[in-house]
GROMACS .gro file of C-alpha atoms in nm:
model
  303
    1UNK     CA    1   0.283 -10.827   6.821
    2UNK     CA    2   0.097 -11.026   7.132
    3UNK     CA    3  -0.212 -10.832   7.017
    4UNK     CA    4  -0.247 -10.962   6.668
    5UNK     CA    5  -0.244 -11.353   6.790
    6UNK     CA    6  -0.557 -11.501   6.709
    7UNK     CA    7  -0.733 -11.643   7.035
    8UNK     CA    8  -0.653 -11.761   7.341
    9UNK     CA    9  -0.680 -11.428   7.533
   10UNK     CA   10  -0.586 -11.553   7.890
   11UNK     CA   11  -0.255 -11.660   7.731
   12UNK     CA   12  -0.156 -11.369   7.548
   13UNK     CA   13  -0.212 -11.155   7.835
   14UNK     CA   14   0.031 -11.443   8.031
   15UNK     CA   15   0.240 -11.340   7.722
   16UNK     CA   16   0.255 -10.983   7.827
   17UNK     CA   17   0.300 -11.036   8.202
   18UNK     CA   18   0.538 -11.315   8.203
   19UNK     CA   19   0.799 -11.104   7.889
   20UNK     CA   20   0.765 -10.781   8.176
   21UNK     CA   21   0.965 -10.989   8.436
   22UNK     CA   22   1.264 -10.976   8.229
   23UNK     CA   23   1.360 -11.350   8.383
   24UNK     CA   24   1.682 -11.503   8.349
   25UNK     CA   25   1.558 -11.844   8.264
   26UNK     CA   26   1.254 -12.068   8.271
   27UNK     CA   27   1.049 -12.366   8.175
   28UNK     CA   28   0.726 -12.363   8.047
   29UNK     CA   29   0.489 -12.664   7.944
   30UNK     CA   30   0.258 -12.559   7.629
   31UNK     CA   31  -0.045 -12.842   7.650
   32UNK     CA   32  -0.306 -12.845   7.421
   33UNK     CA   33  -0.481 -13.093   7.163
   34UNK     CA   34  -0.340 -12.928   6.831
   35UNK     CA   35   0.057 -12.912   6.820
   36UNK     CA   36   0.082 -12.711   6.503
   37UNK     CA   37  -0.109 -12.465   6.741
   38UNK     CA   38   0.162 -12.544   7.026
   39UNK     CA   39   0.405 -12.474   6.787
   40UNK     CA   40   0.302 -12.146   6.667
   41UNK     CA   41   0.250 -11.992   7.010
   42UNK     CA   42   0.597 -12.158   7.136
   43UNK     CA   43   0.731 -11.957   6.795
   44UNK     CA   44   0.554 -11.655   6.952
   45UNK     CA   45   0.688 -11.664   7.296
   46UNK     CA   46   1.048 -11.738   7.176
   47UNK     CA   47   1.060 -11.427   6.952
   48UNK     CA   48   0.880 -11.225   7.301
   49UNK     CA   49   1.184 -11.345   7.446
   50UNK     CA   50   1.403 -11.251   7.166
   51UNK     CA   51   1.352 -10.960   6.963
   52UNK     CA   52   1.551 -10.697   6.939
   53UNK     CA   53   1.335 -10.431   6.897
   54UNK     CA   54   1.025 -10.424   7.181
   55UNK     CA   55   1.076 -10.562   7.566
   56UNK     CA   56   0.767 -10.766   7.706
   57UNK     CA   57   0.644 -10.785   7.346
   58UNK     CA   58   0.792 -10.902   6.982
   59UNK     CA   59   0.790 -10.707   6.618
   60UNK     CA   60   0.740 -10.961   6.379
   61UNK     CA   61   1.010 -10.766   6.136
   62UNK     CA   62   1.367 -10.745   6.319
   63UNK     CA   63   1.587 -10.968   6.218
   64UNK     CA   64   1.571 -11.234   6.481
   65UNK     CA   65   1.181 -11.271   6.473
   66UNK     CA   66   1.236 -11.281   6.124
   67UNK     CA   67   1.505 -11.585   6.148
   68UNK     CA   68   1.289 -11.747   6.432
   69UNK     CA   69   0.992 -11.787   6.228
   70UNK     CA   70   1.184 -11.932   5.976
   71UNK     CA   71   1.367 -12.125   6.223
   72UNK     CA   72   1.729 -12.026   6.117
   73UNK     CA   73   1.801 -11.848   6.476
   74UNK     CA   74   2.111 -11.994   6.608
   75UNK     CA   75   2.016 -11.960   7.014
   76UNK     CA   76   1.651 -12.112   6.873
   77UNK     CA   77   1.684 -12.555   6.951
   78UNK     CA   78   1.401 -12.746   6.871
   79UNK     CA   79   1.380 -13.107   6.974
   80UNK     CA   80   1.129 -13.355   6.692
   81UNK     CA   81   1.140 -13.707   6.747
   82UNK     CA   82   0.839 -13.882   6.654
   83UNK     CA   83   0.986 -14.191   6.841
   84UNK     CA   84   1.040 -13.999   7.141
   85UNK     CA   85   1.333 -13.748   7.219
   86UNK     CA   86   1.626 -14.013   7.358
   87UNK     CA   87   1.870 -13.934   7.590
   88UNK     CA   88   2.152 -13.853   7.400
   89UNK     CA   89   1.928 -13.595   7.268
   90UNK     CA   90   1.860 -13.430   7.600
   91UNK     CA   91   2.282 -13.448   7.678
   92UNK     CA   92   2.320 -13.255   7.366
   93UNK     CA   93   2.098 -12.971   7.474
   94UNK     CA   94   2.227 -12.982   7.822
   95UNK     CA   95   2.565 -12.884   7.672
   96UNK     CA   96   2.452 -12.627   7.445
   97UNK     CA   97   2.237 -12.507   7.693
   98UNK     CA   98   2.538 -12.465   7.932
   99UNK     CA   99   2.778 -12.291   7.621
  100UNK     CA  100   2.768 -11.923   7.562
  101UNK     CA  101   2.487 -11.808   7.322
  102UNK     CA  102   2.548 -11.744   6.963
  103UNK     CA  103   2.360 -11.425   6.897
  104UNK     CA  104   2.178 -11.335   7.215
  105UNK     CA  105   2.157 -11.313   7.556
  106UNK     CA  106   1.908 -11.575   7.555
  107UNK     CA  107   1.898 -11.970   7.449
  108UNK     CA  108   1.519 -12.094   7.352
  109UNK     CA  109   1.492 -12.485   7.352
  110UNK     CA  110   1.149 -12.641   7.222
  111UNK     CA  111   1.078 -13.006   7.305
  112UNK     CA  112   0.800 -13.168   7.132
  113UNK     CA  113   0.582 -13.447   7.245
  114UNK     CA  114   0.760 -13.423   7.602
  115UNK     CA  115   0.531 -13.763   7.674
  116UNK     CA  116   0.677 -13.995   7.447
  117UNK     CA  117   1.047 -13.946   7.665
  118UNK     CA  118   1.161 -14.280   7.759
  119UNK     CA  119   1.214 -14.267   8.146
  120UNK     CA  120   1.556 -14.210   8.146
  121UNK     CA  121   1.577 -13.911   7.893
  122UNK     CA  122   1.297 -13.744   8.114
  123UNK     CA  123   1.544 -13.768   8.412
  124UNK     CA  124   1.795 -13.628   8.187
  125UNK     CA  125   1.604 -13.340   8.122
  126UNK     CA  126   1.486 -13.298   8.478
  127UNK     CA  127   1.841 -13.233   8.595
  128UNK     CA  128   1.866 -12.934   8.348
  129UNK     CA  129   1.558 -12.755   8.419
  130UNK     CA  130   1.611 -12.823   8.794
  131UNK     CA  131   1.899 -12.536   8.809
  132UNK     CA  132   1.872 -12.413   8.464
  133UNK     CA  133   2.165 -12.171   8.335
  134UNK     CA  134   2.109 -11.823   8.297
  135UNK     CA  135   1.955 -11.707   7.930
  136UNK     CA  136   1.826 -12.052   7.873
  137UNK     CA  137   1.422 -12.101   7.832
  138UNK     CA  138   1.282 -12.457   7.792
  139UNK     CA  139   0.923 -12.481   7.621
  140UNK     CA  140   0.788 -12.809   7.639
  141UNK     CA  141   0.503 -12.921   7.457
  142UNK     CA  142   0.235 -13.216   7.451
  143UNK     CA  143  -0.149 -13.256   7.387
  144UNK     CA  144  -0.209 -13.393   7.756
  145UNK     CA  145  -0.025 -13.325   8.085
  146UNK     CA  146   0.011 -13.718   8.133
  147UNK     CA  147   0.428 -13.611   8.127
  148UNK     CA  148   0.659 -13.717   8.448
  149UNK     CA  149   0.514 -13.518   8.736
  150UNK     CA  150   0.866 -13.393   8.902
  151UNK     CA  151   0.880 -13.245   8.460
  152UNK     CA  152   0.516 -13.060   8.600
  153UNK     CA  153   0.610 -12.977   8.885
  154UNK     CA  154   0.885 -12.736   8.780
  155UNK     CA  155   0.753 -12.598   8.441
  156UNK     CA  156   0.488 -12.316   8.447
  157UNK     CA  157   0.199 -12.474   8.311
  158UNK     CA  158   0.002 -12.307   7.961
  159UNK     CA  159  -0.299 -12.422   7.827
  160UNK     CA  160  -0.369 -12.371   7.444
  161UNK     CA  161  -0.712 -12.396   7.307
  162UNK     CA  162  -0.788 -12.472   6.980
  163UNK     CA  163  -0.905 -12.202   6.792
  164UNK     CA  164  -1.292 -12.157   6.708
  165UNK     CA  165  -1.473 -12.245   6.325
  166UNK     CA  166  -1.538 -11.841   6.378
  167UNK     CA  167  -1.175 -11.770   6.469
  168UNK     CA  168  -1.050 -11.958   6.144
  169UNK     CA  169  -1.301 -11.844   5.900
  170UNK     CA  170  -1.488 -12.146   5.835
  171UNK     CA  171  -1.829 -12.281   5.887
  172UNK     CA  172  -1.935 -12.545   6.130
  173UNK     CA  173  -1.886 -12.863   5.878
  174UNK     CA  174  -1.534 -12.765   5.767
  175UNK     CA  175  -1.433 -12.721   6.130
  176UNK     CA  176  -1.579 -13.049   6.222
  177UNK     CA  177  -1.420 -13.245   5.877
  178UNK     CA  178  -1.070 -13.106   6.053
  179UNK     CA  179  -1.109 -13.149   6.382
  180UNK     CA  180  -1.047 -12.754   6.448
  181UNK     CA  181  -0.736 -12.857   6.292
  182UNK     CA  182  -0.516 -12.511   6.264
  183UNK     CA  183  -0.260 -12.595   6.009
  184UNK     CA  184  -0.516 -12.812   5.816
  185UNK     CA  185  -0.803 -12.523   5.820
  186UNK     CA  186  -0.518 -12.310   5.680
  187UNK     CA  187  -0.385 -12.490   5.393
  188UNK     CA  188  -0.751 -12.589   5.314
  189UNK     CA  189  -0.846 -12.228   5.228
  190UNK     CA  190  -0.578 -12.177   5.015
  191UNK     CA  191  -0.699 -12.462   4.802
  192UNK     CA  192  -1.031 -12.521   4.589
  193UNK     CA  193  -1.176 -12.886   4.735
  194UNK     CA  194  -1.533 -12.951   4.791
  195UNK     CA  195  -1.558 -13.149   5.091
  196UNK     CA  196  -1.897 -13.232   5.035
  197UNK     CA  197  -1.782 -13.416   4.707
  198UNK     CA  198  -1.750 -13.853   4.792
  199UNK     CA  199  -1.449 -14.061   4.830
  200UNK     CA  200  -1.544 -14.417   4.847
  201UNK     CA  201  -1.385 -14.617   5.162
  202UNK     CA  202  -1.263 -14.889   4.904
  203UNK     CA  203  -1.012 -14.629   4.752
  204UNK     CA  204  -0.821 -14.560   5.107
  205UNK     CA  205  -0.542 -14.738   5.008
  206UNK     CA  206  -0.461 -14.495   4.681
  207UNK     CA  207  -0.491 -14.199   4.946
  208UNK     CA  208  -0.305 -14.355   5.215
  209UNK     CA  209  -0.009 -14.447   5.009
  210UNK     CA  210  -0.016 -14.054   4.809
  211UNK     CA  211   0.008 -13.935   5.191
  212UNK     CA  212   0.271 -14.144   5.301
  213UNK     CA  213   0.459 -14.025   4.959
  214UNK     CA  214   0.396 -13.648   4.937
  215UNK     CA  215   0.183 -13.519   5.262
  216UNK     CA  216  -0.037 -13.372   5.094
  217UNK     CA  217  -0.326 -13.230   5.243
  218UNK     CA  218  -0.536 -13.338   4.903
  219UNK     CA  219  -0.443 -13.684   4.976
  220UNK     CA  220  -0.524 -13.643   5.343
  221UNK     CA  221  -0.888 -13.501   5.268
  222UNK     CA  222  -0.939 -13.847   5.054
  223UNK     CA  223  -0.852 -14.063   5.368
  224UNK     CA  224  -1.081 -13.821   5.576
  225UNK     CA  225  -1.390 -13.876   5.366
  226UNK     CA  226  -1.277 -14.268   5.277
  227UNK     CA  227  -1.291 -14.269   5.672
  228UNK     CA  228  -1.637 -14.140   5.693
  229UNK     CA  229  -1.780 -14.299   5.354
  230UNK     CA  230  -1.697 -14.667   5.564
  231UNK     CA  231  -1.869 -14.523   5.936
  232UNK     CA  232  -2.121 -14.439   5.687
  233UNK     CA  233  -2.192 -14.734   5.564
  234UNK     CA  234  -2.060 -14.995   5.809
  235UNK     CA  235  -2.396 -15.159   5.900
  236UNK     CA  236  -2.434 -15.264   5.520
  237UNK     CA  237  -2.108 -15.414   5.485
  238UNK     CA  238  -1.964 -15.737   5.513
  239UNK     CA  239  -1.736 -15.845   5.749
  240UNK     CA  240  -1.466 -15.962   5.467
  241UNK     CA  241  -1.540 -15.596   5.302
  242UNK     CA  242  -1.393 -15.483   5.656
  243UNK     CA  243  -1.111 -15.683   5.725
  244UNK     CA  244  -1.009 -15.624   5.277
  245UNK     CA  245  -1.050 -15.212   5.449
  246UNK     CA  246  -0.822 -15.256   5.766
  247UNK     CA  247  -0.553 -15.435   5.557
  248UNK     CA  248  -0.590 -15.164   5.240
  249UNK     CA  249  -0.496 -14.953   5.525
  250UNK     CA  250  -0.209 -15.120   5.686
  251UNK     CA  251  -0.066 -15.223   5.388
  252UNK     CA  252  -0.042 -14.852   5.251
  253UNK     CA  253   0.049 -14.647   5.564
  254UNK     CA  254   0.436 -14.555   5.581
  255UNK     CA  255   0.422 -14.455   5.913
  256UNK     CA  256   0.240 -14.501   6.273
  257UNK     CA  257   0.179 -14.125   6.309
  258UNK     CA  258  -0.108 -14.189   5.993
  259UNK     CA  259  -0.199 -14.502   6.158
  260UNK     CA  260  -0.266 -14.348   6.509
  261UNK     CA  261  -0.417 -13.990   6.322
  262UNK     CA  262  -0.684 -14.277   6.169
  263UNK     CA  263  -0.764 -14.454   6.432
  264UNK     CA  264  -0.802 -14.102   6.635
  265UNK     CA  265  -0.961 -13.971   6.294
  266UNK     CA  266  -1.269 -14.253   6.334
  267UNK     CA  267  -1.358 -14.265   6.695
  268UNK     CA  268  -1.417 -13.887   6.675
  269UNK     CA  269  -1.674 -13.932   6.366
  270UNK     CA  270  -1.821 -14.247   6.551
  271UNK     CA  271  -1.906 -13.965   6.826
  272UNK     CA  272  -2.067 -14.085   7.161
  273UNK     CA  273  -2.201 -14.397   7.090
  274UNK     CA  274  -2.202 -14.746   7.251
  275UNK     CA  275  -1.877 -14.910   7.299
  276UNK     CA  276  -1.679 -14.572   7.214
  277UNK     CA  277  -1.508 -14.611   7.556
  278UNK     CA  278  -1.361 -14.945   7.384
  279UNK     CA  279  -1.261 -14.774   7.106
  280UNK     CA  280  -1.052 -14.523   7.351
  281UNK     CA  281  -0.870 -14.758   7.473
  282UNK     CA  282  -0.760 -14.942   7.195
  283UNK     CA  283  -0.650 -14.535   7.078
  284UNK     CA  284  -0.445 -14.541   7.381
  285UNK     CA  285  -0.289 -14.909   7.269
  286UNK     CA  286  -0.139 -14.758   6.921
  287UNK     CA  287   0.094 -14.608   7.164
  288UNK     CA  288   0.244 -14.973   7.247
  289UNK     CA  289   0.406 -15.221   7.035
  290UNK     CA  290   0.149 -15.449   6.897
  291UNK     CA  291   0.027 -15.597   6.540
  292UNK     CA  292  -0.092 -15.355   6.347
  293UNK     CA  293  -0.255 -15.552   6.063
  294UNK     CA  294  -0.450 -15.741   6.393
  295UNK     CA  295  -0.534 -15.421   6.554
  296UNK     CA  296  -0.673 -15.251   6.254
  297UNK     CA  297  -0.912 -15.572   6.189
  298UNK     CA  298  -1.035 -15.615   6.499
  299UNK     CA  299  -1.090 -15.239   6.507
  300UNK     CA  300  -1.301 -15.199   6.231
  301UNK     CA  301  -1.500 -15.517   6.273
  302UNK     CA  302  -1.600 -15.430   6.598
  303UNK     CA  303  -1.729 -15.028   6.479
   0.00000   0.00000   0.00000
């Protein structure tokens, strides 16, 4: 039920009042800086819209809230591209969108990363959300609102806030070592790690490549503290030591998505310190095509 979500109070009551309406369609825009918390609250909303059992509110045991959390609910779309969601994508959902629903009276559609659309799928989707068909809800999410404006303009607009260390059950340092991380805080507590124990920086490659293989969060605690272990000891190292660390890195990563979670990963631990408004931008630039293996060098010489 709406009461037993965990934080965010202002939302779950915009939960409550927005299920009473009893609309016939809609588009909402879920922003916050944790998706796997953007995903569990568009889960949330979708089975408020759904179940069978309560109106304005959801069960957690009927069938269909049952089948959406486990994401086998046949009017439930969701839209993963870590590329960006293309335009033949968006047609696709504009046709199911416009066909009769399977189970329901009501079609749920979640988009993820709405701000990695290439120009021409966002106009796609702007054409369906413009005069949306009855039943069908659109729940877009991203971690910023930097997303087409005309997209803004006609979505109602949630913010999600990360839960708190006390929200999660964990003390300040854990919070911290995951960024308020809400999947990773989680899975962490189901495991016995000591995050206090070392990782040296010159083993990132051996956790970088385990990650890329099996996602692990073991693996991804290793890169964490190999991460810090090298901030830590920067100022003593040489400048080969640092450009032998960038390429370890590069060499192991099998995707951008660890690439960009490093580089995001590191100029949070560096904290506010000169140059870190450098360091933001060159964040922003793992969003273009560039040389990674240069990137990551000049990176971590300059830290």
């Amino acid at each position: 039920m709406i009461k037993d979500i965990i934080s965010n109070e202002d939302v779950k009551e915009f939960f409550s009042n927005e299920l009473k309406r009893d609309k016939n369609s809609g588009t909402y825009l879920f922003y916050g800086s944790d998706m796997t918390l953007l995903m569990e609250f568009a889960i949330y909303f979708a089975k408020g819209l759904c179940c069978e059992t309560l109106d304005g509110d959801f069960c957690n045991s009927c069938s269909t809230c049952k089948r959406i959390d486990s994401f086998s609910y046949s009017d439930l779309e969701i839209l993963d591209n870590p590329d960006g969601i293309t335009v033949d994508q968006v047609r696709s959902l504009g046709y199911v969108s416009s066909s009769s629903s399977y189970e329901g009276s009501r079609k749920i559609f979640i988009i993820k990363d709405i701000s990695k659309m290439k120009k021409e799928a966002g106009n796609a989707l702007l054409k369906i959300i413009e005069e949306p068909n009855n039943g069908s809800f659109f729940i877009l999410l991203n971690t910023n609102l930097n997303i087409l404006p005309t997209i803004k303009s006609r979505s109602i607009i949630v913010k999600i806030k990360k839960r708190s260390a006390e929200e999660l059950g964990v003390d300040k340092f854990t919070y911290d070592f995951f960024r308020g991380n809400n999947e990773d805080i989680k899975k962490f507590k189901e495991l016995n790690i000591d995050l206090q124990k070392g990782y040296s920086y010159i083993d990132i490659g051996k956790a970088i490549k385990h990650y890329s293989d099996n996602e692990d969060l073991e693996s991804k605690i290793n890169i964490y503290k190999g991460l810090r272990d090298f901030v830590n000891n920067r100022n003593y190292l040489a400048d080969i030591d640092k450009i032998y660390f960038a390429e370890e890195i590069v060499r192991n990563s099998g995707s951008r998505n660890i690439l960009r979670d490093i580089i995001s990963y590191t100029v949070e631990i560096l904290g506010d310190i000169q140059g870190l408004q450098d360091r933001l931008q060159m964040k922003k630039m793992m969003r273009a095509p560039i040389n990674m293996k240069l990137f990551f060098i000049n990176f971590f010489l300059k830290i």
